[in-house]
CSV table of C-alpha atoms and ligand atoms in Angstrom, one decimal:
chain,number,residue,atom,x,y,z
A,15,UNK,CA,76.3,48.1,36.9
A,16,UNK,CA,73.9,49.7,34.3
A,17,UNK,CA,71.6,47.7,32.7
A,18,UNK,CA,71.5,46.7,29.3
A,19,UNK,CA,68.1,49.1,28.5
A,20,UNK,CA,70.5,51.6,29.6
A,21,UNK,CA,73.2,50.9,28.0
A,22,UNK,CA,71.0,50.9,24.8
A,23,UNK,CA,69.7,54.6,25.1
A,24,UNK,CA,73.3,55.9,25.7
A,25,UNK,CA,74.6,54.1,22.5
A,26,UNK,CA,71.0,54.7,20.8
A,27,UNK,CA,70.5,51.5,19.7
A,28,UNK,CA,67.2,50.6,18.8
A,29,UNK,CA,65.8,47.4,20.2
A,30,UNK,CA,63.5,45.5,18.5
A,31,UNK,CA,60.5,42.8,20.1
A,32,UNK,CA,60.4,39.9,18.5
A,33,UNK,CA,57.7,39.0,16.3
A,34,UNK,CA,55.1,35.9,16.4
A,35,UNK,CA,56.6,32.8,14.1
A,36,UNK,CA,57.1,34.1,10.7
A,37,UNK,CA,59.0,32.0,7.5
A,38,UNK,CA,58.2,28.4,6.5
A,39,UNK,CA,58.4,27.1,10.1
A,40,UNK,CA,54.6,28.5,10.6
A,41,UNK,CA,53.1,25.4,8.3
A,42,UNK,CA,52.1,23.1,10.8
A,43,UNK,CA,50.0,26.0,12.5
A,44,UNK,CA,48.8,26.1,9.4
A,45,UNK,CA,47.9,23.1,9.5
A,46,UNK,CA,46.8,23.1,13.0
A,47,UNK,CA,44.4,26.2,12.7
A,48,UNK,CA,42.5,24.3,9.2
A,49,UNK,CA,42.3,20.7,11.1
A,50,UNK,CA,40.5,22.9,13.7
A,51,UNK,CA,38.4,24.6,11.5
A,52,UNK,CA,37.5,21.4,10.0
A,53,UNK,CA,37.4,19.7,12.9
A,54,UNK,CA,37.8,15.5,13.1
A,55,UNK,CA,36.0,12.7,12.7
A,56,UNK,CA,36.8,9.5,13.9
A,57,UNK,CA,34.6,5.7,13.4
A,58,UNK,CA,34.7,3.3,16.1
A,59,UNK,CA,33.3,-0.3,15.7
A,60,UNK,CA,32.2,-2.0,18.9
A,61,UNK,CA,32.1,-5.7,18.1
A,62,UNK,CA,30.9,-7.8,21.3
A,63,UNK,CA,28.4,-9.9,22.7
A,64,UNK,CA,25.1,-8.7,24.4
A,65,UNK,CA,25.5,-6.5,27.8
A,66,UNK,CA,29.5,-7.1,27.5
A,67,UNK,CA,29.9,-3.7,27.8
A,68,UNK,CA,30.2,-2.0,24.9
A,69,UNK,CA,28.2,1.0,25.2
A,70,UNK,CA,29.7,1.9,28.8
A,71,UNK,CA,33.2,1.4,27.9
A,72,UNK,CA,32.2,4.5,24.9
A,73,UNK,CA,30.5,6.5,27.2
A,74,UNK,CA,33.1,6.5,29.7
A,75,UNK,CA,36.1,7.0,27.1
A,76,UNK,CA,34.2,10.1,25.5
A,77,UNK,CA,32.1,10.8,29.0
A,78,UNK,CA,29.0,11.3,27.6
A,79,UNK,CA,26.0,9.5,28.1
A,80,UNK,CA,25.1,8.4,24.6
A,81,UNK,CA,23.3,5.2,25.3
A,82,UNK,CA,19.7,4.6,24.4
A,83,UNK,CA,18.3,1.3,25.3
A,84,UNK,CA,19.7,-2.2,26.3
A,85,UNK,CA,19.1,-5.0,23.1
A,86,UNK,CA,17.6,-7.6,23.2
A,87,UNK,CA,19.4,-11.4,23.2
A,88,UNK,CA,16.7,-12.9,20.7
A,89,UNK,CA,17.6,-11.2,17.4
A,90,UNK,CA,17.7,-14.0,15.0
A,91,UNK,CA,20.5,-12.5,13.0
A,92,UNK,CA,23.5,-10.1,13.7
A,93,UNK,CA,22.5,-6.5,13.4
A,94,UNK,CA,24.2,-3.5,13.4
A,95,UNK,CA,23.9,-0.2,15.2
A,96,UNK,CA,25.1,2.9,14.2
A,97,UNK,CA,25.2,6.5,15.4
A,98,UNK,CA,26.9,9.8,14.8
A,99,UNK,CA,27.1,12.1,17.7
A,100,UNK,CA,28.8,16.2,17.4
A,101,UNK,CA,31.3,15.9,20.0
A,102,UNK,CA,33.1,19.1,22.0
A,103,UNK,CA,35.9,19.6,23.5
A,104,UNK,CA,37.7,22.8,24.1
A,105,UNK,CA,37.7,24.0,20.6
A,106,UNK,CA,38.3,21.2,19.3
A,107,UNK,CA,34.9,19.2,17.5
A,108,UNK,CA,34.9,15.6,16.8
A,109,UNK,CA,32.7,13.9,15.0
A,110,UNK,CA,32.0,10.4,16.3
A,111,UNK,CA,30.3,6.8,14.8
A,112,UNK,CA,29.8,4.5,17.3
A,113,UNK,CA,29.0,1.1,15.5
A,114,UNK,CA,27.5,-1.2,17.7
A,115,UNK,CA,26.7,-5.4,16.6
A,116,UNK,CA,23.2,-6.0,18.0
A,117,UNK,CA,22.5,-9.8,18.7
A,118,UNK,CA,26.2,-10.8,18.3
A,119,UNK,CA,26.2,-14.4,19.9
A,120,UNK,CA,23.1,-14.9,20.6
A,121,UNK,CA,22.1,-17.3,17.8
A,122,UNK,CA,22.3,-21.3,17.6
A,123,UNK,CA,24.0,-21.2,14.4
A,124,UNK,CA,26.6,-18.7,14.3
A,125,UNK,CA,28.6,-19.4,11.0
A,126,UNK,CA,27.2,-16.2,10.0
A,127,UNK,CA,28.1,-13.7,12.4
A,128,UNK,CA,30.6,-12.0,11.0
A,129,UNK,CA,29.0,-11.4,7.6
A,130,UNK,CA,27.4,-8.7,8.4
A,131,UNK,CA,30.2,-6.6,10.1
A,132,UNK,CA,32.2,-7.6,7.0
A,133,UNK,CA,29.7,-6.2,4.7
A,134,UNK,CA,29.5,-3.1,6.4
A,135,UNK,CA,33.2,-2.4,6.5
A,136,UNK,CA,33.1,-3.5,2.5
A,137,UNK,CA,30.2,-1.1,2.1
A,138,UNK,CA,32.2,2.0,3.2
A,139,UNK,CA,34.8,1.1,1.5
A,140,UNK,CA,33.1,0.7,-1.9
A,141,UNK,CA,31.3,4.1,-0.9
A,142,UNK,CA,34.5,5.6,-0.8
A,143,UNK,CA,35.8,4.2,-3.8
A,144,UNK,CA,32.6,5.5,-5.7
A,145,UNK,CA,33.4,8.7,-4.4
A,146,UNK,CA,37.0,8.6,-5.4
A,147,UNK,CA,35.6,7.4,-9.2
A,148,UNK,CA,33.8,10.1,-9.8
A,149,UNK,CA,34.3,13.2,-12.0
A,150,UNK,CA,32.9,15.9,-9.8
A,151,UNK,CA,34.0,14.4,-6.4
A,152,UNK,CA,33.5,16.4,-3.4
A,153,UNK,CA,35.9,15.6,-0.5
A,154,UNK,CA,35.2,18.4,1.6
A,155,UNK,CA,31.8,17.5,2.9
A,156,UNK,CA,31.8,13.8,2.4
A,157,UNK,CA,31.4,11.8,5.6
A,158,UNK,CA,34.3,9.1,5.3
A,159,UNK,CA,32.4,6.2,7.1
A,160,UNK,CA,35.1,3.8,7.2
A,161,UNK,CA,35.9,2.2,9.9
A,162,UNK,CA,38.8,3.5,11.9
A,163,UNK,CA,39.4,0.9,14.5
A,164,UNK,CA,37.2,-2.3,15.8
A,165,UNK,CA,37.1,-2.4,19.6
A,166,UNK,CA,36.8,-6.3,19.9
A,167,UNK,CA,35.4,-7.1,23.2
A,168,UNK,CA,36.2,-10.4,24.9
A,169,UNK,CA,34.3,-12.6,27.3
A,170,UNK,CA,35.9,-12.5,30.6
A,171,UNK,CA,35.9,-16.3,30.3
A,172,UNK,CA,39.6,-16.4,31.9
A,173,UNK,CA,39.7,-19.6,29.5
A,174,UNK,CA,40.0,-19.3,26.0
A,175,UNK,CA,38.8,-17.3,22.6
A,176,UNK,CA,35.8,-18.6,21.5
A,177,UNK,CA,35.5,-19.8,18.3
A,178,UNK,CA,33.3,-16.9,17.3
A,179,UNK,CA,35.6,-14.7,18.2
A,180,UNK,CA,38.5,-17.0,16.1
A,181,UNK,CA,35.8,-17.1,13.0
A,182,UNK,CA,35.0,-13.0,13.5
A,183,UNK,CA,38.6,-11.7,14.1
A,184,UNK,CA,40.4,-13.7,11.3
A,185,UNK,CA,37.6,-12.6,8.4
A,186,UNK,CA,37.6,-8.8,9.6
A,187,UNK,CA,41.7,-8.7,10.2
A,188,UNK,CA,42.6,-7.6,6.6
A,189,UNK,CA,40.1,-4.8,6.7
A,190,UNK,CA,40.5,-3.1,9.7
A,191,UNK,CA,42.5,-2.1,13.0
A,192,UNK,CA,41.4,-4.2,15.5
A,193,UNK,CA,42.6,-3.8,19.4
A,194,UNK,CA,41.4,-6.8,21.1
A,195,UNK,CA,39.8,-5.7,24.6
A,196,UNK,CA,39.0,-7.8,27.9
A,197,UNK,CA,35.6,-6.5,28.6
A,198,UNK,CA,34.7,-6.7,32.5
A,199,UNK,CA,38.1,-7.2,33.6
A,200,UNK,CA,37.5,-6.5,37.0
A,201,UNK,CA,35.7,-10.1,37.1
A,202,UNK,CA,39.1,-11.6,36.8
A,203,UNK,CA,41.8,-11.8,39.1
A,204,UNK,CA,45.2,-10.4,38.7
A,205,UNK,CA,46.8,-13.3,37.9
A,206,UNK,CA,43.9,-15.3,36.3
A,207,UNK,CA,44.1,-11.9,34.2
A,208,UNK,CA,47.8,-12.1,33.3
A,209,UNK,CA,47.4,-15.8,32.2
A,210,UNK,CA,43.9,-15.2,29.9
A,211,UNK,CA,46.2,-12.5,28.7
A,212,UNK,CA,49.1,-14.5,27.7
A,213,UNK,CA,46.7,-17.1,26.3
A,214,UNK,CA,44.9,-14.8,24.0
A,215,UNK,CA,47.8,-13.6,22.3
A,216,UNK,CA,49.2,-17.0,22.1
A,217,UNK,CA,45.9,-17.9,19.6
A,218,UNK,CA,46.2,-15.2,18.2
A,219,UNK,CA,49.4,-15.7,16.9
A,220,UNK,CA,49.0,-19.3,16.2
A,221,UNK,CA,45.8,-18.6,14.3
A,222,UNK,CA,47.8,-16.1,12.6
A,223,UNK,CA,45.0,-13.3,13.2
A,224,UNK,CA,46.5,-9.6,13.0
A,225,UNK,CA,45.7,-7.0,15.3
A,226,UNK,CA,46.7,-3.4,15.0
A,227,UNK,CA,50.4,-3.1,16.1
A,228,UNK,CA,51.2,0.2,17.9
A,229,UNK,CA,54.1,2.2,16.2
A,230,UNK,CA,56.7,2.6,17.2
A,231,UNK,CA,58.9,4.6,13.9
A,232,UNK,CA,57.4,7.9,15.5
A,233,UNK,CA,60.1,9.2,18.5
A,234,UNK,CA,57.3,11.3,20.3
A,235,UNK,CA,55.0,8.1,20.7
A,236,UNK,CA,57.2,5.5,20.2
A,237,UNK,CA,58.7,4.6,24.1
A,238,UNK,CA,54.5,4.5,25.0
A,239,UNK,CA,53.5,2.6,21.9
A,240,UNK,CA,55.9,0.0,22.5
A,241,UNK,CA,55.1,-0.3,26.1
A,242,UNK,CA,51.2,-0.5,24.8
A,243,UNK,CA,51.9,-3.7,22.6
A,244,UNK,CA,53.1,-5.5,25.9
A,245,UNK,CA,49.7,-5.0,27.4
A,246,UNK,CA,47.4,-6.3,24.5
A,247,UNK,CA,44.4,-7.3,24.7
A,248,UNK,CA,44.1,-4.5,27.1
A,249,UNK,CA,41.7,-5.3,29.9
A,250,UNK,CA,39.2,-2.6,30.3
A,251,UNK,CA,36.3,-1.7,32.9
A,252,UNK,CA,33.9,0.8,31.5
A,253,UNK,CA,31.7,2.8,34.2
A,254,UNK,CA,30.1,6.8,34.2
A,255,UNK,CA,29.3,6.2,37.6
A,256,UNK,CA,31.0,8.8,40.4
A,257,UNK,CA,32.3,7.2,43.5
A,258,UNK,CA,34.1,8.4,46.4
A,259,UNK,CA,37.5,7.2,47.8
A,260,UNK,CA,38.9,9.3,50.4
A,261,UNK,CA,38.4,12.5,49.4
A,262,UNK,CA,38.8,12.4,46.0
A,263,UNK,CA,35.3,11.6,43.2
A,264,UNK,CA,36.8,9.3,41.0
A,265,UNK,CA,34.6,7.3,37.9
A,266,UNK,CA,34.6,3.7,39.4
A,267,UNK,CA,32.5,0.4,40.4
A,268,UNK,CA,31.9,0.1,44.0
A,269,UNK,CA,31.6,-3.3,45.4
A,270,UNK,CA,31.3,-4.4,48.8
A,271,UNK,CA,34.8,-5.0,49.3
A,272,UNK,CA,36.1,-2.0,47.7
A,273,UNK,CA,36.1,1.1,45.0
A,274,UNK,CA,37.6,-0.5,41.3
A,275,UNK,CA,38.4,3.4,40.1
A,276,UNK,CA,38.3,3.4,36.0
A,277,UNK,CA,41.3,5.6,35.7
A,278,UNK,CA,43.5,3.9,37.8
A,279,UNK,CA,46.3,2.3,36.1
A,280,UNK,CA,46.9,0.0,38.8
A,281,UNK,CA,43.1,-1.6,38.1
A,282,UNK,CA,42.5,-2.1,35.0
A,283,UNK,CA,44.2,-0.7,31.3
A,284,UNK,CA,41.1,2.0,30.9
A,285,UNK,CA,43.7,5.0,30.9
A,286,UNK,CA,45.9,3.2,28.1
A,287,UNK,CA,43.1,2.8,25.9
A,288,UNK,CA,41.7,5.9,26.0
A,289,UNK,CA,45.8,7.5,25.6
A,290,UNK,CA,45.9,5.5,22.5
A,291,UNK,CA,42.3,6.1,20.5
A,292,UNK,CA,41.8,9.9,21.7
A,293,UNK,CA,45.7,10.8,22.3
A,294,UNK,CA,48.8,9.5,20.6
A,295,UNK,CA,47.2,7.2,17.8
A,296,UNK,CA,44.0,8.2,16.4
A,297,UNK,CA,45.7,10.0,13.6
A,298,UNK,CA,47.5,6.5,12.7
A,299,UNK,CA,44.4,4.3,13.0
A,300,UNK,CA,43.0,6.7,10.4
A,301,UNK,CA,46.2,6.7,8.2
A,302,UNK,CA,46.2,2.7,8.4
A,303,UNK,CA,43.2,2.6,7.6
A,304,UNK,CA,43.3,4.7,4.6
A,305,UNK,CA,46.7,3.5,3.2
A,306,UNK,CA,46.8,0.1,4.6
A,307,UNK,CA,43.3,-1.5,4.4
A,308,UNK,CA,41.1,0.5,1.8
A,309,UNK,CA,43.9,0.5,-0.4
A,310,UNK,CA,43.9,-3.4,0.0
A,311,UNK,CA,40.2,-3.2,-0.9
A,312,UNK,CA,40.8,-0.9,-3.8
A,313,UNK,CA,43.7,-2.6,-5.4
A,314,UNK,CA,41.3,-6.2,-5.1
A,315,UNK,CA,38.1,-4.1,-6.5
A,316,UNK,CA,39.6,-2.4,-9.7
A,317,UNK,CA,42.0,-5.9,-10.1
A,318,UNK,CA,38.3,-7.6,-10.2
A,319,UNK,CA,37.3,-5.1,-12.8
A,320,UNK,CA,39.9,-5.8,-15.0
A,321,UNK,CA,42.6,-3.2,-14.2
A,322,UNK,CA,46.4,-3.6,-13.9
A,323,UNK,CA,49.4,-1.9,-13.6
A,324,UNK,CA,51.0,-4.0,-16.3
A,325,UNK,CA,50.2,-5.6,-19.3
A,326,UNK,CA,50.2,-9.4,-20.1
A,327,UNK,CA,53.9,-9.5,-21.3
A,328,UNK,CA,55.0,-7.5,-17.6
A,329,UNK,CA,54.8,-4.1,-19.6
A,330,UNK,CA,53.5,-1.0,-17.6
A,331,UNK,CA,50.3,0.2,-19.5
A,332,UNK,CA,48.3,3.3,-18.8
A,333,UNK,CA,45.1,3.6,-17.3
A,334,UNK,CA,44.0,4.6,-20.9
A,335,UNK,CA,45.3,2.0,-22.4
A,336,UNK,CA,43.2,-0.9,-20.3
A,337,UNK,CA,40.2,1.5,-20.2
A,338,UNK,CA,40.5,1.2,-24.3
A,339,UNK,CA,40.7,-2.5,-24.0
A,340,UNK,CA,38.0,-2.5,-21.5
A,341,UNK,CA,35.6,-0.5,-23.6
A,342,UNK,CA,36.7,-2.6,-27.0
A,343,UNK,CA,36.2,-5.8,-24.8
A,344,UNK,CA,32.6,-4.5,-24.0
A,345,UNK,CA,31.8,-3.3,-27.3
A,346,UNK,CA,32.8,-6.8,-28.7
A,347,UNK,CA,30.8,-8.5,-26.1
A,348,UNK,CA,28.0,-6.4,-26.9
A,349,UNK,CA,28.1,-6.9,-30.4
A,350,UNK,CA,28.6,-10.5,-30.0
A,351,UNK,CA,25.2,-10.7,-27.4
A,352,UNK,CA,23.5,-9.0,-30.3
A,353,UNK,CA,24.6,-11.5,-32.6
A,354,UNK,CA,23.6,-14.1,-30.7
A,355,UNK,CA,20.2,-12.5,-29.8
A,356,UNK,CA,19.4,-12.0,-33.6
A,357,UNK,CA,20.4,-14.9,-34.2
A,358,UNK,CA,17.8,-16.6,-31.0
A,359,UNK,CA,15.1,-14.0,-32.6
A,360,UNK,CA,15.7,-15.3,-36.0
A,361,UNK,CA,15.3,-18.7,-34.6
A,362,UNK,CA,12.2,-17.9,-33.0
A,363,UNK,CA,10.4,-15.9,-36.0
A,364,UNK,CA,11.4,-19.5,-38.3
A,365,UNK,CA,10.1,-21.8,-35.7
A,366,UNK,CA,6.8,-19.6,-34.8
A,367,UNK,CA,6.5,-19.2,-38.9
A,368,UNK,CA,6.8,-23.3,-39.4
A,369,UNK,CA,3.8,-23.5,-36.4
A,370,UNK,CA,1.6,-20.8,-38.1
A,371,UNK,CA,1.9,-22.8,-41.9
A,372,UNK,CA,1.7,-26.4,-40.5
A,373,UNK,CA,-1.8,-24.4,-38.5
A,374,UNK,CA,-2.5,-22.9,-41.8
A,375,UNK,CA,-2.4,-25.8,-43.9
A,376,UNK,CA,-4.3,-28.1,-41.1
A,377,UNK,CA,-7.1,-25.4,-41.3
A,378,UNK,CA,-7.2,-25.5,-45.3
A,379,UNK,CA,-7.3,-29.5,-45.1
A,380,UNK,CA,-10.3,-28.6,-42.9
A,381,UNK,CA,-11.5,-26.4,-45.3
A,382,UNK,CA,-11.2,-28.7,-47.5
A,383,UNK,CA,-12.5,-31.6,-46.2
A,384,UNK,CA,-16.0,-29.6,-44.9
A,385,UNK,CA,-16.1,-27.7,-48.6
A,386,UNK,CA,-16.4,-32.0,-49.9
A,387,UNK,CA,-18.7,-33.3,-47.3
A,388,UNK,CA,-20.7,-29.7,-48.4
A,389,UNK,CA,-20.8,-30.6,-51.9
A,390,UNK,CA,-21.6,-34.8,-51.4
A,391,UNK,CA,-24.7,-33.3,-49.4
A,392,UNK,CA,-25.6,-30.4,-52.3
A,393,UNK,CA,-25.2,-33.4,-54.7
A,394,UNK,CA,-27.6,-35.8,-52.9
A,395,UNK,CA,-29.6,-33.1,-52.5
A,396,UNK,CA,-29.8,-32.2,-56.0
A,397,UNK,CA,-29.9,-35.9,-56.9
A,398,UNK,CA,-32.9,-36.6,-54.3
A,399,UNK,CA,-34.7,-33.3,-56.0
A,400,UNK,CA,-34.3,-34.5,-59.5
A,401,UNK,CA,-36.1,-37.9,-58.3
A,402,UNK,CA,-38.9,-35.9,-56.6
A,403,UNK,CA,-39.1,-33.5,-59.7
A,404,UNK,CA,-39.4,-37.4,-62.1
A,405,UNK,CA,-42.0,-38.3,-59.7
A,406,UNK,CA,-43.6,-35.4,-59.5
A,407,UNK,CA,-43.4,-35.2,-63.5
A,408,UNK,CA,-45.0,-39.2,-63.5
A,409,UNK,CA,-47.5,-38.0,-61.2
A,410,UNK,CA,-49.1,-35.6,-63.7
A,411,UNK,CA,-48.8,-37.8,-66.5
A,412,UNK,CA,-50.6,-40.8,-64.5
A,413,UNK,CA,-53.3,-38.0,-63.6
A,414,UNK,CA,-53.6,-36.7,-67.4
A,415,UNK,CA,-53.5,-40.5,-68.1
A,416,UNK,CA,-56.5,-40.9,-65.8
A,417,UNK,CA,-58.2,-37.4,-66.9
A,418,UNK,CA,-58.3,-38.9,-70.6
A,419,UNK,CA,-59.7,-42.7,-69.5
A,420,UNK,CA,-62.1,-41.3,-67.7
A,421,UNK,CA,-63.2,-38.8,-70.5
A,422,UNK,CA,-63.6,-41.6,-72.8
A,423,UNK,CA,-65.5,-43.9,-70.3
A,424,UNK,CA,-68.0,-40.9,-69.6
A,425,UNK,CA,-68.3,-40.5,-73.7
A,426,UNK,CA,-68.7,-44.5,-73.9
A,427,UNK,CA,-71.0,-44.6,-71.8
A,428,UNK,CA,-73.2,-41.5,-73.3
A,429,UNK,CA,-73.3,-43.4,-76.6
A,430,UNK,CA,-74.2,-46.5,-75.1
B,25,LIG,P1,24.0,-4.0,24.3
B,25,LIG,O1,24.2,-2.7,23.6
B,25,LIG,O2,22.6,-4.1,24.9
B,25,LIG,O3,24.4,-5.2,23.6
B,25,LIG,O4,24.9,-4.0,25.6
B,25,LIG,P2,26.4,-3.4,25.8
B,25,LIG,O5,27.4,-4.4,25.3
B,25,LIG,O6,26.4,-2.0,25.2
B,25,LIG,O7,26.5,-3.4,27.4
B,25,LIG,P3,26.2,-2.2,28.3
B,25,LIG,O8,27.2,-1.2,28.2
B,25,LIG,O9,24.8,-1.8,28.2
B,25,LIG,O10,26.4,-2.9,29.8
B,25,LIG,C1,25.6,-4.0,30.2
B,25,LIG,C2,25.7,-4.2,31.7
B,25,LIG,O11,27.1,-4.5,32.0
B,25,LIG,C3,25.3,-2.9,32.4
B,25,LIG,O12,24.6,-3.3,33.6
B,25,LIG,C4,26.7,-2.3,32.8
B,25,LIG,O13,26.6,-1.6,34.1
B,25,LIG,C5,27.5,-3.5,33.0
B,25,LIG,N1,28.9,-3.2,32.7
B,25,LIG,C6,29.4,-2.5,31.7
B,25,LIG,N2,30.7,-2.4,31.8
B,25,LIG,C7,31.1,-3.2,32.8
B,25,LIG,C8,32.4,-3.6,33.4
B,25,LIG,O14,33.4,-3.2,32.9
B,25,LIG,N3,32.4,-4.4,34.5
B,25,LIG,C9,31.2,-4.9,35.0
B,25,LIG,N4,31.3,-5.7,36.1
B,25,LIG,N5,30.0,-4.6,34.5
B,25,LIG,C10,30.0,-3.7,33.4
């Protein structure tokens, strides 16, 4: 039989190769080939107690080595840690926060716990916002620091949440993704495991604390994701260390009774959680984040600043429109301030004026008073001079007197 090449050069046809993709369908390469260029970024916040395990269970899900030091349990407030580290894969770069709480638990009082992991989530929202606000923004280099997801690491209690986790979770649930985690798991049984499980989620509901659902709209993910919401919290065993079973290096814990190996399904949920940050849903804890909870943010910031998207009688009004009445609203406020401050100053200037005369006149009645006792004194004076002056006059007389007796006694007495 000849073949079809053959065929081809006795009809001369000419065949053609086909080419790479061409047409419309080449977009998500597109796409693709500039998200690479670009490369990702992704913000993980590691909320947990002292040496639960944080830092080991982000070593071993990114394995690297990127912890420093080990914290100290007598911080007298909650702290926060955070570092950016250039990550590579393939071709593929990632740009990773870690936040870490420093100190979480390890106070007496610890109403205030959560405050500052709330006001850092806040923070990068309102950064963002800013950023959005502006007239010249630049997108393209700004590091988005929101938070993406909270790892929430749980005590291996095999009882209960604790109420710093209840107070923590259900204050931070509205502004972020949270996947709840069993740190340590492989202190627990397998059944004492299933049961803390079942109990977790059970307060969780009945506290009405949200967590981040897995979705399960998208056909590619959704058969895992909605496997993964059966397993929450996942319970996960962090280790970099290399152990070997059979012949095989696996990452694992040795222990004297045996080899718990990280990446074994069958030990602990390590494998799902790194499937569902790094593979299936990091691009959906970013879009929730972005859509879901900084949009909540937004909407309650702007709202607190006075904007709407309808007026007081349920009619839509433009952004112009409020920023108008803002900027009357202001203006009148200002004006009225001044008023008010002219009126204080006006106050002021009367009341200072009234101290200055009533100062005034005291010091004239002063005046006054002295410029009498001054002229009593120049009187008496004058008075006491004018005696002196009569006596003084008397004085001479009696002596002239005396001059003229004695003259004629003298003459008398020459006669005589
Ligand atoms: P700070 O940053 O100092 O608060 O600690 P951390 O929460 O980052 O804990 P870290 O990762 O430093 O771990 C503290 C200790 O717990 C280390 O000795 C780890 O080897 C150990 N550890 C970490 N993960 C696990 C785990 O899954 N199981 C067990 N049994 N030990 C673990």
């Amino acid at each position: 039989i000849p073949d079809e090449e053959d065929v081809r050069k006795e009809d001369n046809i000419r065949s053609l190769t086909m080419l790479d993709h061409f047409g419309f369908e080449c977009l998500p390469h597109q796409l693709v080939n500039k998200s690479i260029q670009q490369g990702f970024s992704f913000n993980i916040l590691c909320v947990g107690e002292t040496g639960i395990g944080k830092s080991t269970l982000i070593d071993t899900l990114f394995n690297t080595n990127l912890k420093d030091k080990k914290s100290s349990h007598f911080y007298s407030n909650v702290g926060l840690k955070i570092q950016t580290y250039k990550l590579q894969e393939n071709n593929v770069q990632l740009k990773l926060t870690v936040v870490n709480t420093v100190g979480y638990g390890d106070q007496i009082n610890k109403e205030a716990s959560y405050q500052p992991i709330v006001d850092y989530i806040d923070a990068q929202f309102e950064a963002y916002l800013q950023e959005e606000l502006k007239i010249k923004r630049s997108f393209i280099d700004y590091h988005d620091s929101r938070i993406h997801v909270c790892l929430y690491f749980i005590s291996p209690t095999g009882h209960s949440l604790k109420s710093l986790d209840l107070l923590t979770l259900k204050n931070i649930d509205t502004k972020v993704n949270i996947i709840p985690l069993i740190a340590k798991a492989d202190t627990l049984s397998k059944s004492d495991l299933q049961k803390f499980k079942f109990k977790i989620m059970n307060e969780l509901v009945s506290h009405g604390i949200q967590i981040y659902q897995f979705p399960t709209d998208d056909q590619s993910t959704a058969q895992v994701n909605s496997s993964m919401n059966g397993h929450l919290p996942l319970a996960v065993v962090g280790s970099t260390d290399e152990v070997k079973v059979g012949k095989r290096v696996v990452r694992g814990r040795q222990y004297p009774w045996g080899v718990l190996q990280v990446e074994n399904e069958n030990h602990c949920d390590f494998v799902k959680l790194r499937d569902i940050l790094l593979s299936t849903n990091m691009e959906d804890l970013k879009q929730q984040t972005h859509t879901w909870h900084y949009e909540n943010y937004r909407c309650c910031k702007l709202q607190e600043m006075g904007f709407s998207d309808v007026g007081p009688n349920n009619q839509p009004v433009s952004f112009q429109e409020i920023y108008e009445a803002k900027r009357q609203e202001f203006s009148d406020q200002c004006q009225r301030e001044e008023e008010a401050l002219k009126l204080k100053f006006m106050q002021l200037v009367k009341e200072k004026e009234a101290t200055f005369k009533e100062a005034e006149k005291e010091l004239q009645d002063k005046f006054e008073h002295l410029k009498r006792v001054q002229q009593e004194k120049t009187m008496q004076l004058e008075e006491e001079r004018r005696q002196l002056e009569e006596e003084i006059r008397d004085f001479y007389k009696m002596k002239a007197a005396s001059e003229t007796l004695k003259t004629q006694v003298c003459t008398n007495i020459k006669k005589d």
